[in-house]
Amino acid sequence: VQLQASGGGLVQPGGSLRLSCVASGFNLAYYSTGWFRQAPGKEREAISCISSNDAISYYRDSVKGRFTISRDKAKNTVYLQMNSLKPDDTAVYSCATLPLSLVDSGCSDQDNLYSFWGQGTQVTVSS
């Protein structure tokens, strides 16, 4: 049972990246899935979340209009499309799932509620 985030890298300001959160060993479609990031010296912050029925999505104010979360059930994957990237977006990005006990709650921006985490992927936005 594993969550794996990938797709990070070095990109210039204004550029784009698409992060993938791939689940193995379980059906990710049953779970509300969130993306988080943590920059050096800063606390982890919630970026976006998609509910298990894809009906609810959450975006941090600073990424609204630039980032889009989506799900591909056939690939057991949740994506985070990041456009118009800024240096302030530089961080390690991780994905995580809410427990099934909270599935009726939809999404959450509280990282302490997420019970299963994948390893992160580094995103660096720099010229």
mmCIF file of N, CA and C in Angstrom:
data_model
loop_
_atom_site.group_PDB
_atom_site.id
_atom_site.type_symbol
_atom_site.label_atom_id
_atom_site.label_comp_id
_atom_site.label_asym_id
_atom_site.label_seq_id
_atom_site.Cartn_x
_atom_site.Cartn_y
_atom_site.Cartn_z
ATOM 1 N N VAL A 1 0.864 -1.187 0.000
ATOM 2 C CA VAL A 1 0.000 0.000 0.000
ATOM 3 C C VAL A 1 0.897 1.233 0.000
ATOM 4 N N GLN A 2 0.721 2.067 -1.008
ATOM 5 C CA GLN A 2 1.662 3.164 -1.175
ATOM 6 C C GLN A 2 1.038 4.320 -1.939
ATOM 7 N N LEU A 3 1.467 5.538 -1.566
ATOM 8 C CA LEU A 3 1.173 6.741 -2.323
ATOM 9 C C LEU A 3 2.495 7.307 -2.793
ATOM 10 N N GLN A 4 2.573 7.655 -4.021
ATOM 11 C CA GLN A 4 3.823 8.192 -4.552
ATOM 12 C C GLN A 4 3.549 9.459 -5.338
ATOM 13 N N ALA A 5 4.152 10.555 -4.881
ATOM 14 C CA ALA A 5 4.063 11.823 -5.601
ATOM 15 C C ALA A 5 5.254 11.949 -6.539
ATOM 16 N N SER A 6 5.015 12.473 -7.717
ATOM 17 C CA SER A 6 6.081 12.674 -8.693
ATOM 18 C C SER A 6 5.723 13.833 -9.599
ATOM 19 N N GLY A 7 6.681 14.221 -10.426
ATOM 20 C CA GLY A 7 6.443 15.272 -11.399
ATOM 21 C C GLY A 7 7.092 16.598 -11.073
ATOM 22 N N GLY A 8 7.745 16.679 -9.932
ATOM 23 C CA GLY A 8 8.409 17.910 -9.577
ATOM 24 C C GLY A 8 9.640 18.156 -10.422
ATOM 25 N N GLY A 9 10.227 19.326 -10.222
ATOM 26 C CA GLY A 9 11.436 19.655 -10.950
ATOM 27 C C GLY A 9 11.739 21.128 -10.844
ATOM 28 N N LEU A 10 12.667 21.551 -11.679
ATOM 29 C CA LEU A 10 13.070 22.950 -11.734
ATOM 30 C C LEU A 10 12.366 23.609 -12.918
ATOM 31 N N VAL A 11 11.706 24.716 -12.653
ATOM 32 C CA VAL A 11 10.968 25.416 -13.704
ATOM 33 C C VAL A 11 11.156 26.912 -13.520
ATOM 34 N N GLN A 12 11.134 27.634 -14.612
ATOM 35 C CA GLN A 12 11.258 29.092 -14.542
ATOM 36 C C GLN A 12 9.942 29.723 -14.105
ATOM 37 N N PRO A 13 9.998 30.897 -13.523
ATOM 38 C CA PRO A 13 8.762 31.602 -13.186
ATOM 39 C C PRO A 13 7.860 31.740 -14.407
ATOM 40 N N GLY A 14 6.574 31.497 -14.177
ATOM 41 C CA GLY A 14 5.627 31.509 -15.282
ATOM 42 C C GLY A 14 5.420 30.168 -15.933
ATOM 43 N N GLY A 15 6.254 29.219 -15.599
ATOM 44 C CA GLY A 15 6.161 27.900 -16.198
ATOM 45 C C GLY A 15 5.110 27.024 -15.537
ATOM 46 N N SER A 16 5.042 25.779 -16.007
ATOM 47 C CA SER A 16 4.024 24.829 -15.540
ATOM 48 C C SER A 16 4.648 23.488 -15.194
ATOM 49 N N LEU A 17 3.996 22.806 -14.274
ATOM 50 C CA LEU A 17 4.327 21.433 -13.940
ATOM 51 C C LEU A 17 3.029 20.701 -13.634
ATOM 52 N N ARG A 18 3.038 19.410 -13.850
ATOM 53 C CA ARG A 18 1.914 18.588 -13.424
ATOM 54 C C ARG A 18 2.418 17.518 -12.469
ATOM 55 N N LEU A 19 1.928 17.577 -11.260
ATOM 56 C CA LEU A 19 2.289 16.589 -10.254
ATOM 57 C C LEU A 19 1.291 15.430 -10.297
ATOM 58 N N SER A 20 1.801 14.253 -10.041
ATOM 59 C CA SER A 20 0.967 13.043 -9.986
ATOM 60 C C SER A 20 1.065 12.410 -8.610
ATOM 61 N N CYS A 21 -0.051 11.941 -8.129
ATOM 62 C CA CYS A 21 -0.108 11.183 -6.875
ATOM 63 C C CYS A 21 -0.710 9.834 -7.230
ATOM 64 N N VAL A 22 0.147 8.831 -7.295
ATOM 65 C CA VAL A 22 -0.275 7.505 -7.730
ATOM 66 C C VAL A 22 -0.420 6.584 -6.526
ATOM 67 N N ALA A 23 -1.532 5.897 -6.464
ATOM 68 C CA ALA A 23 -1.758 4.944 -5.380
ATOM 69 C C ALA A 23 -1.534 3.525 -5.874
ATOM 70 N N SER A 24 -0.949 2.735 -5.025
ATOM 71 C CA SER A 24 -0.804 1.311 -5.325
ATOM 72 C C SER A 24 -1.260 0.509 -4.128
ATOM 73 N N GLY A 25 -1.954 -0.574 -4.404
ATOM 74 C CA GLY A 25 -2.431 -1.438 -3.328
ATOM 75 C C GLY A 25 -3.799 -1.083 -2.784
ATOM 76 N N PHE A 26 -4.367 0.019 -3.238
ATOM 77 C CA PHE A 26 -5.716 0.385 -2.814
ATOM 78 C C PHE A 26 -6.324 1.298 -3.868
ATOM 79 N N ASN A 27 -7.661 1.441 -3.797
ATOM 80 C CA ASN A 27 -8.377 2.246 -4.779
ATOM 81 C C ASN A 27 -8.467 3.690 -4.297
ATOM 82 N N LEU A 28 -7.682 4.556 -4.917
ATOM 83 C CA LEU A 28 -7.628 5.957 -4.501
ATOM 84 C C LEU A 28 -8.971 6.666 -4.695
ATOM 85 N N ALA A 29 -9.816 6.158 -5.570
ATOM 86 C CA ALA A 29 -11.096 6.807 -5.849
ATOM 87 C C ALA A 29 -12.001 6.848 -4.619
ATOM 88 N N TYR A 30 -11.780 5.971 -3.677
ATOM 89 C CA TYR A 30 -12.615 5.940 -2.476
ATOM 90 C C TYR A 30 -12.250 7.041 -1.481
ATOM 91 N N TYR A 31 -11.130 7.698 -1.703
ATOM 92 C CA TYR A 31 -10.578 8.596 -0.690
ATOM 93 C C TYR A 31 -10.527 10.040 -1.173
ATOM 94 N N SER A 32 -10.858 10.946 -0.264
ATOM 95 C CA SER A 32 -10.564 12.346 -0.511
ATOM 96 C C SER A 32 -9.049 12.511 -0.422
ATOM 97 N N THR A 33 -8.496 13.208 -1.395
ATOM 98 C CA THR A 33 -7.036 13.306 -1.516
ATOM 99 C C THR A 33 -6.603 14.753 -1.549
ATOM 100 N N GLY A 34 -5.605 15.058 -0.758
ATOM 101 C CA GLY A 34 -5.119 16.423 -0.681
ATOM 102 C C GLY A 34 -3.677 16.553 -1.130
ATOM 103 N N TRP A 35 -3.340 17.730 -1.589
ATOM 104 C CA TRP A 35 -1.956 18.115 -1.894
ATOM 105 C C TRP A 35 -1.510 19.144 -0.864
ATOM 106 N N PHE A 36 -0.291 18.974 -0.397
ATOM 107 C CA PHE A 36 0.302 19.868 0.589
ATOM 108 C C PHE A 36 1.697 20.259 0.126
ATOM 109 N N ARG A 37 2.214 21.309 0.699
ATOM 110 C CA ARG A 37 3.593 21.686 0.406
ATOM 111 C C ARG A 37 4.255 22.240 1.650
ATOM 112 N N GLN A 38 5.554 22.093 1.663
ATOM 113 C CA GLN A 38 6.336 22.622 2.768
ATOM 114 C C GLN A 38 7.627 23.196 2.224
ATOM 115 N N ALA A 39 7.792 24.488 2.453
ATOM 116 C CA ALA A 39 9.014 25.172 2.051
ATOM 117 C C ALA A 39 9.993 25.160 3.225
ATOM 118 N N PRO A 40 11.276 25.291 2.942
ATOM 119 C CA PRO A 40 12.276 25.289 4.023
ATOM 120 C C PRO A 40 11.979 26.353 5.068
ATOM 121 N N GLY A 41 11.956 25.941 6.323
ATOM 122 C CA GLY A 41 11.732 26.875 7.415
ATOM 123 C C GLY A 41 10.295 27.293 7.618
ATOM 124 N N LYS A 42 9.385 26.687 6.861
ATOM 125 C CA LYS A 42 7.979 27.054 6.971
ATOM 126 C C LYS A 42 7.146 25.834 7.327
ATOM 127 N N GLU A 43 5.952 26.090 7.842
ATOM 128 C CA GLU A 43 5.047 25.002 8.163
ATOM 129 C C GLU A 43 4.421 24.435 6.894
ATOM 130 N N ARG A 44 4.011 23.182 6.990
ATOM 131 C CA ARG A 44 3.307 22.565 5.882
ATOM 132 C C ARG A 44 1.952 23.247 5.691
ATOM 133 N N GLU A 45 1.576 23.453 4.447
ATOM 134 C CA GLU A 45 0.307 24.106 4.170
ATOM 135 C C GLU A 45 -0.487 23.322 3.130
ATOM 136 N N ALA A 46 -1.794 23.349 3.299
ATOM 137 C CA ALA A 46 -2.682 22.672 2.355
ATOM 138 C C ALA A 46 -2.795 23.497 1.084
ATOM 139 N N ILE A 47 -2.721 22.807 -0.036
ATOM 140 C CA ILE A 47 -2.804 23.477 -1.335
ATOM 141 C C ILE A 47 -4.140 23.216 -1.993
ATOM 142 N N SER A 48 -4.532 21.958 -2.026
ATOM 143 C CA SER A 48 -5.748 21.600 -2.736
ATOM 144 C C SER A 48 -6.223 20.235 -2.277
ATOM 145 N N CYS A 49 -7.484 19.977 -2.505
ATOM 146 C CA CYS A 49 -8.052 18.681 -2.131
ATOM 147 C C CYS A 49 -9.211 18.374 -3.064
ATOM 148 N N ILE A 50 -9.373 17.102 -3.369
ATOM 149 C CA ILE A 50 -10.508 16.652 -4.153
ATOM 150 C C ILE A 50 -11.202 15.550 -3.356
ATOM 151 N N SER A 51 -12.525 15.647 -3.269
ATOM 152 C CA SER A 51 -13.258 14.688 -2.454
ATOM 153 C C SER A 51 -13.371 13.349 -3.177
ATOM 154 N N SER A 52 -13.798 12.348 -2.445
ATOM 155 C CA SER A 52 -13.865 11.000 -2.992
ATOM 156 C C SER A 52 -14.863 10.903 -4.151
ATOM 157 N N ASN A 53 -15.885 11.729 -4.148
ATOM 158 C CA ASN A 53 -16.846 11.700 -5.261
ATOM 159 C C ASN A 53 -16.570 12.814 -6.259
ATOM 160 N N ASP A 54 -15.408 13.442 -6.136
ATOM 161 C CA ASP A 54 -14.950 14.518 -7.040
ATOM 162 C C ASP A 54 -15.860 15.736 -7.008
ATOM 163 N N ALA A 55 -16.727 15.804 -6.030
ATOM 164 C CA ALA A 55 -17.684 16.909 -6.005
ATOM 165 C C ALA A 55 -17.139 18.145 -5.326
ATOM 166 N N ILE A 56 -16.193 17.992 -4.464
ATOM 167 C CA ILE A 56 -15.684 19.118 -3.690
ATOM 168 C C ILE A 56 -14.189 19.248 -3.923
ATOM 169 N N SER A 57 -13.761 20.435 -4.224
ATOM 170 C CA SER A 57 -12.338 20.694 -4.318
ATOM 171 C C SER A 57 -12.012 21.942 -3.507
ATOM 172 N N TYR A 58 -10.841 21.950 -2.981
ATOM 173 C CA TYR A 58 -10.390 23.068 -2.159
ATOM 174 C C TYR A 58 -9.107 23.609 -2.767
ATOM 175 N N TYR A 59 -8.960 24.921 -2.772
ATOM 176 C CA TYR A 59 -7.735 25.543 -3.224
ATOM 177 C C TYR A 59 -7.325 26.624 -2.237
ATOM 178 N N ARG A 60 -6.058 26.627 -1.946
ATOM 179 C CA ARG A 60 -5.501 27.712 -1.142
ATOM 180 C C ARG A 60 -5.620 29.003 -1.935
ATOM 181 N N ASP A 61 -5.898 30.100 -1.255
ATOM 182 C CA ASP A 61 -6.125 31.371 -1.956
ATOM 183 C C ASP A 61 -4.966 31.724 -2.882
ATOM 184 N N SER A 62 -3.755 31.448 -2.455
ATOM 185 C CA SER A 62 -2.587 31.864 -3.225
ATOM 186 C C SER A 62 -2.407 31.078 -4.524
ATOM 187 N N VAL A 63 -3.156 29.969 -4.677
ATOM 188 C CA VAL A 63 -2.998 29.178 -5.891
ATOM 189 C C VAL A 63 -4.264 29.163 -6.745
ATOM 190 N N LYS A 64 -5.316 29.768 -6.246
ATOM 191 C CA LYS A 64 -6.578 29.792 -7.007
ATOM 192 C C LYS A 64 -6.372 30.434 -8.369
ATOM 193 N N GLY A 65 -6.922 29.791 -9.386
ATOM 194 C CA GLY A 65 -6.782 30.297 -10.747
ATOM 195 C C GLY A 65 -5.500 29.859 -11.427
ATOM 196 N N ARG A 66 -4.577 29.275 -10.659
ATOM 197 C CA ARG A 66 -3.309 28.815 -11.244
ATOM 198 C C ARG A 66 -3.165 27.292 -11.156
ATOM 199 N N PHE A 67 -3.675 26.702 -10.096
ATOM 200 C CA PHE A 67 -3.552 25.257 -9.889
ATOM 201 C C PHE A 67 -4.909 24.594 -10.097
ATOM 202 N N THR A 68 -4.880 23.375 -10.626
ATOM 203 C CA THR A 68 -6.095 22.604 -10.821
ATOM 204 C C THR A 68 -5.866 21.169 -10.375
ATOM 205 N N ILE A 69 -6.751 20.690 -9.527
ATOM 206 C CA ILE A 69 -6.669 19.303 -9.069
ATOM 207 C C ILE A 69 -7.658 18.464 -9.867
ATOM 208 N N SER A 70 -7.270 17.232 -10.166
ATOM 209 C CA SER A 70 -8.153 16.349 -10.923
ATOM 210 C C SER A 70 -7.833 14.905 -10.578
ATOM 211 N N ARG A 71 -8.713 14.024 -10.996
ATOM 212 C CA ARG A 71 -8.549 12.604 -10.680
ATOM 213 C C ARG A 71 -8.747 11.779 -11.936
ATOM 214 N N ASP A 72 -7.908 10.772 -12.121
ATOM 215 C CA ASP A 72 -8.068 9.782 -13.182
ATOM 216 C C ASP A 72 -8.253 8.428 -12.496
ATOM 217 N N LYS A 73 -9.499 7.979 -12.449
ATOM 218 C CA LYS A 73 -9.783 6.738 -11.719
ATOM 219 C C LYS A 73 -9.138 5.528 -12.393
ATOM 220 N N ALA A 74 -9.072 5.546 -13.706
ATOM 221 C CA ALA A 74 -8.486 4.412 -14.422
ATOM 222 C C ALA A 74 -7.007 4.250 -14.095
ATOM 223 N N LYS A 75 -6.336 5.375 -13.814
ATOM 224 C CA LYS A 75 -4.905 5.339 -13.500
ATOM 225 C C LYS A 75 -4.646 5.389 -12.001
ATOM 226 N N ASN A 76 -5.739 5.420 -11.224
ATOM 227 C CA ASN A 76 -5.593 5.448 -9.762
ATOM 228 C C ASN A 76 -4.696 6.600 -9.321
ATOM 229 N N THR A 77 -4.944 7.742 -9.923
ATOM 230 C CA THR A 77 -4.040 8.891 -9.773
ATOM 231 C C THR A 77 -4.820 10.182 -9.558
ATOM 232 N N VAL A 78 -4.280 11.026 -8.708
ATOM 233 C CA VAL A 78 -4.748 12.406 -8.562
ATOM 234 C C VAL A 78 -3.643 13.326 -9.057
ATOM 235 N N TYR A 79 -4.026 14.306 -9.849
ATOM 236 C CA TYR A 79 -3.060 15.227 -10.435
ATOM 237 C C TYR A 79 -3.195 16.614 -9.815
ATOM 238 N N LEU A 80 -2.108 17.360 -9.883
ATOM 239 C CA LEU A 80 -2.129 18.778 -9.560
ATOM 240 C C LEU A 80 -1.434 19.503 -10.703
ATOM 241 N N GLN A 81 -2.229 20.150 -11.535
ATOM 242 C CA GLN A 81 -1.687 20.953 -12.635
ATOM 243 C C GLN A 81 -1.354 22.338 -12.085
ATOM 244 N N MET A 82 -0.125 22.728 -12.232
ATOM 245 C CA MET A 82 0.344 24.000 -11.690
ATOM 246 C C MET A 82 0.808 24.885 -12.826
ATOM 247 N N ASN A 83 0.134 25.998 -13.020
ATOM 248 C CA ASN A 83 0.480 26.953 -14.063
ATOM 249 C C ASN A 83 0.911 28.277 -13.447
ATOM 250 N N SER A 84 1.532 29.093 -14.248
ATOM 251 C CA SER A 84 1.971 30.425 -13.800
ATOM 252 C C SER A 84 2.735 30.330 -12.487
ATOM 253 N N LEU A 85 3.667 29.439 -12.443
ATOM 254 C CA LEU A 85 4.398 29.201 -11.200
ATOM 255 C C LEU A 85 5.240 30.404 -10.795
ATOM 256 N N LYS A 86 5.343 30.586 -9.488
ATOM 257 C CA LYS A 86 6.079 31.699 -8.914
ATOM 258 C C LYS A 86 7.183 31.159 -7.997
ATOM 259 N N PRO A 87 8.200 31.936 -7.742
ATOM 260 C CA PRO A 87 9.241 31.482 -6.806
ATOM 261 C C PRO A 87 8.678 31.082 -5.442
ATOM 262 N N ASP A 88 7.600 31.731 -5.002
ATOM 263 C CA ASP A 88 6.988 31.385 -3.713
ATOM 264 C C ASP A 88 6.348 30.005 -3.714
ATOM 265 N N ASP A 89 6.189 29.403 -4.888
ATOM 266 C CA ASP A 89 5.636 28.045 -4.966
ATOM 267 C C ASP A 89 6.702 26.980 -4.701
ATOM 268 N N THR A 90 7.934 27.398 -4.572
ATOM 269 C CA THR A 90 9.015 26.455 -4.317
ATOM 270 C C THR A 90 8.819 25.745 -2.983
ATOM 271 N N ALA A 91 8.798 24.420 -3.027
ATOM 272 C CA ALA A 91 8.547 23.625 -1.824
ATOM 273 C C ALA A 91 8.599 22.147 -2.181
ATOM 274 N N VAL A 92 8.539 21.317 -1.151
ATOM 275 C CA VAL A 92 8.316 19.888 -1.352
ATOM 276 C C VAL A 92 6.815 19.661 -1.310
ATOM 277 N N TYR A 93 6.296 19.049 -2.354
ATOM 278 C CA TYR A 93 4.864 18.810 -2.471
ATOM 279 C C TYR A 93 4.579 17.340 -2.163
ATOM 280 N N SER A 94 3.561 17.126 -1.329
ATOM 281 C CA SER A 94 3.175 15.769 -0.938
ATOM 282 C C SER A 94 1.675 15.595 -1.109
ATOM 283 N N CYS A 95 1.272 14.338 -1.287
ATOM 284 C CA CYS A 95 -0.147 14.040 -1.334
ATOM 285 C C CYS A 95 -0.512 13.141 -0.159
ATOM 286 N N ALA A 96 -1.778 13.194 0.213
ATOM 287 C CA ALA A 96 -2.234 12.415 1.361
ATOM 288 C C ALA A 96 -3.727 12.153 1.234
ATOM 289 N N THR A 97 -4.204 11.133 1.942
ATOM 290 C CA THR A 97 -5.626 10.791 1.896
ATOM 291 C C THR A 97 -6.267 10.932 3.273
ATOM 292 N N LEU A 98 -7.517 11.361 3.247
ATOM 293 C CA LEU A 98 -8.316 11.352 4.470
ATOM 294 C C LEU A 98 -8.797 9.928 4.727
ATOM 295 N N PRO A 99 -8.957 9.560 5.981
ATOM 296 C CA PRO A 99 -9.458 8.212 6.267
ATOM 297 C C PRO A 99 -10.900 8.045 5.798
ATOM 298 N N LEU A 100 -11.300 6.804 5.535
ATOM 299 C CA LEU A 100 -12.655 6.536 5.077
ATOM 300 C C LEU A 100 -13.709 7.019 6.070
ATOM 301 N N SER A 101 -13.344 7.074 7.341
ATOM 302 C CA SER A 101 -14.286 7.538 8.360
ATOM 303 C C SER A 101 -14.693 8.985 8.148
ATOM 304 N N LEU A 102 -13.894 9.718 7.368
ATOM 305 C CA LEU A 102 -14.179 11.133 7.116
ATOM 306 C C LEU A 102 -14.643 11.377 5.685
ATOM 307 N N VAL A 103 -14.949 10.317 4.965
ATOM 308 C CA VAL A 103 -15.273 10.489 3.545
ATOM 309 C C VAL A 103 -16.496 11.370 3.354
ATOM 310 N N ASP A 104 -17.450 11.309 4.301
ATOM 311 C CA ASP A 104 -18.650 12.135 4.168
ATOM 312 C C ASP A 104 -18.360 13.604 4.439
ATOM 313 N N SER A 105 -17.204 13.897 4.960
ATOM 314 C CA SER A 105 -16.842 15.276 5.255
ATOM 315 C C SER A 105 -16.301 15.998 4.030
ATOM 316 N N GLY A 106 -16.021 15.252 2.982
ATOM 317 C CA GLY A 106 -15.498 15.893 1.782
ATOM 318 C C GLY A 106 -14.025 16.154 1.907
ATOM 319 N N CYS A 107 -13.652 17.403 1.849
ATOM 320 C CA CYS A 107 -12.258 17.797 1.888
ATOM 321 C C CYS A 107 -11.925 18.525 3.179
ATOM 322 N N SER A 108 -10.640 18.634 3.450
ATOM 323 C CA SER A 108 -10.174 19.366 4.623
ATOM 324 C C SER A 108 -8.836 20.013 4.322
ATOM 325 N N ASP A 109 -8.595 21.156 4.953
ATOM 326 C CA ASP A 109 -7.287 21.808 4.833
ATOM 327 C C ASP A 109 -6.438 21.554 6.087
ATOM 328 N N GLN A 110 -6.900 20.677 6.949
ATOM 329 C CA GLN A 110 -6.173 20.380 8.178
ATOM 330 C C GLN A 110 -5.312 19.140 7.970
ATOM 331 N N ASP A 111 -4.017 19.317 7.930
ATOM 332 C CA ASP A 111 -3.148 18.195 7.605
ATOM 333 C C ASP A 111 -3.188 17.106 8.667
ATOM 334 N N ASN A 112 -3.530 17.446 9.911
ATOM 335 C CA ASN A 112 -3.544 16.439 10.961
ATOM 336 C C ASN A 112 -4.671 15.427 10.792
ATOM 337 N N LEU A 113 -5.635 15.710 9.917
ATOM 338 C CA LEU A 113 -6.731 14.770 9.666
ATOM 339 C C LEU A 113 -6.361 13.716 8.621
ATOM 340 N N TYR A 114 -5.320 13.969 7.867
ATOM 341 C CA TYR A 114 -4.930 13.055 6.809
ATOM 342 C C TYR A 114 -4.097 11.926 7.408
ATOM 343 N N SER A 115 -4.484 10.706 7.065
ATOM 344 C CA SER A 115 -3.896 9.566 7.757
ATOM 345 C C SER A 115 -2.833 8.833 6.955
ATOM 346 N N PHE A 116 -2.801 9.024 5.656
ATOM 347 C CA PHE A 116 -1.860 8.286 4.826
ATOM 348 C C PHE A 116 -1.158 9.241 3.887
ATOM 349 N N TRP A 117 0.165 9.249 3.978
ATOM 350 C CA TRP A 117 0.972 10.211 3.241
ATOM 351 C C TRP A 117 1.936 9.513 2.305
ATOM 352 N N GLY A 118 2.151 10.150 1.171
ATOM 353 C CA GLY A 118 3.186 9.679 0.276
ATOM 354 C C GLY A 118 4.435 10.526 0.421
ATOM 355 N N GLN A 119 5.517 10.049 -0.146
ATOM 356 C CA GLN A 119 6.740 10.841 -0.153
ATOM 357 C C GLN A 119 6.568 12.024 -1.090
ATOM 358 N N GLY A 120 7.249 13.087 -0.796
ATOM 359 C CA GLY A 120 7.074 14.308 -1.547
ATOM 360 C C GLY A 120 7.931 14.387 -2.799
ATOM 361 N N THR A 121 7.640 15.417 -3.569
ATOM 362 C CA THR A 121 8.427 15.714 -4.762
ATOM 363 C C THR A 121 8.792 17.187 -4.730
ATOM 364 N N GLN A 122 10.039 17.487 -5.060
ATOM 365 C CA GLN A 122 10.541 18.853 -4.960
ATOM 366 C C GLN A 122 10.135 19.664 -6.181
ATOM 367 N N VAL A 123 9.590 20.840 -5.906
ATOM 368 C CA VAL A 123 9.299 21.811 -6.957
ATOM 369 C C VAL A 123 10.125 23.055 -6.677
ATOM 370 N N THR A 124 10.918 23.452 -7.652
ATOM 371 C CA THR A 124 11.746 24.643 -7.525
ATOM 372 C C THR A 124 11.436 25.577 -8.679
ATOM 373 N N VAL A 125 11.026 26.784 -8.317
ATOM 374 C CA VAL A 125 10.699 27.789 -9.328
ATOM 375 C C VAL A 125 11.756 28.883 -9.238
ATOM 376 N N SER A 126 12.574 28.952 -10.255
ATOM 377 C CA SER A 126 13.698 29.878 -10.218
ATOM 378 C C SER A 126 14.168 30.167 -11.639
ATOM 379 N N SER A 127 14.658 31.379 -11.832
ATOM 380 C CA SER A 127 15.232 31.736 -13.119
ATOM 381 C C SER A 127 16.732 31.501 -13.118
#
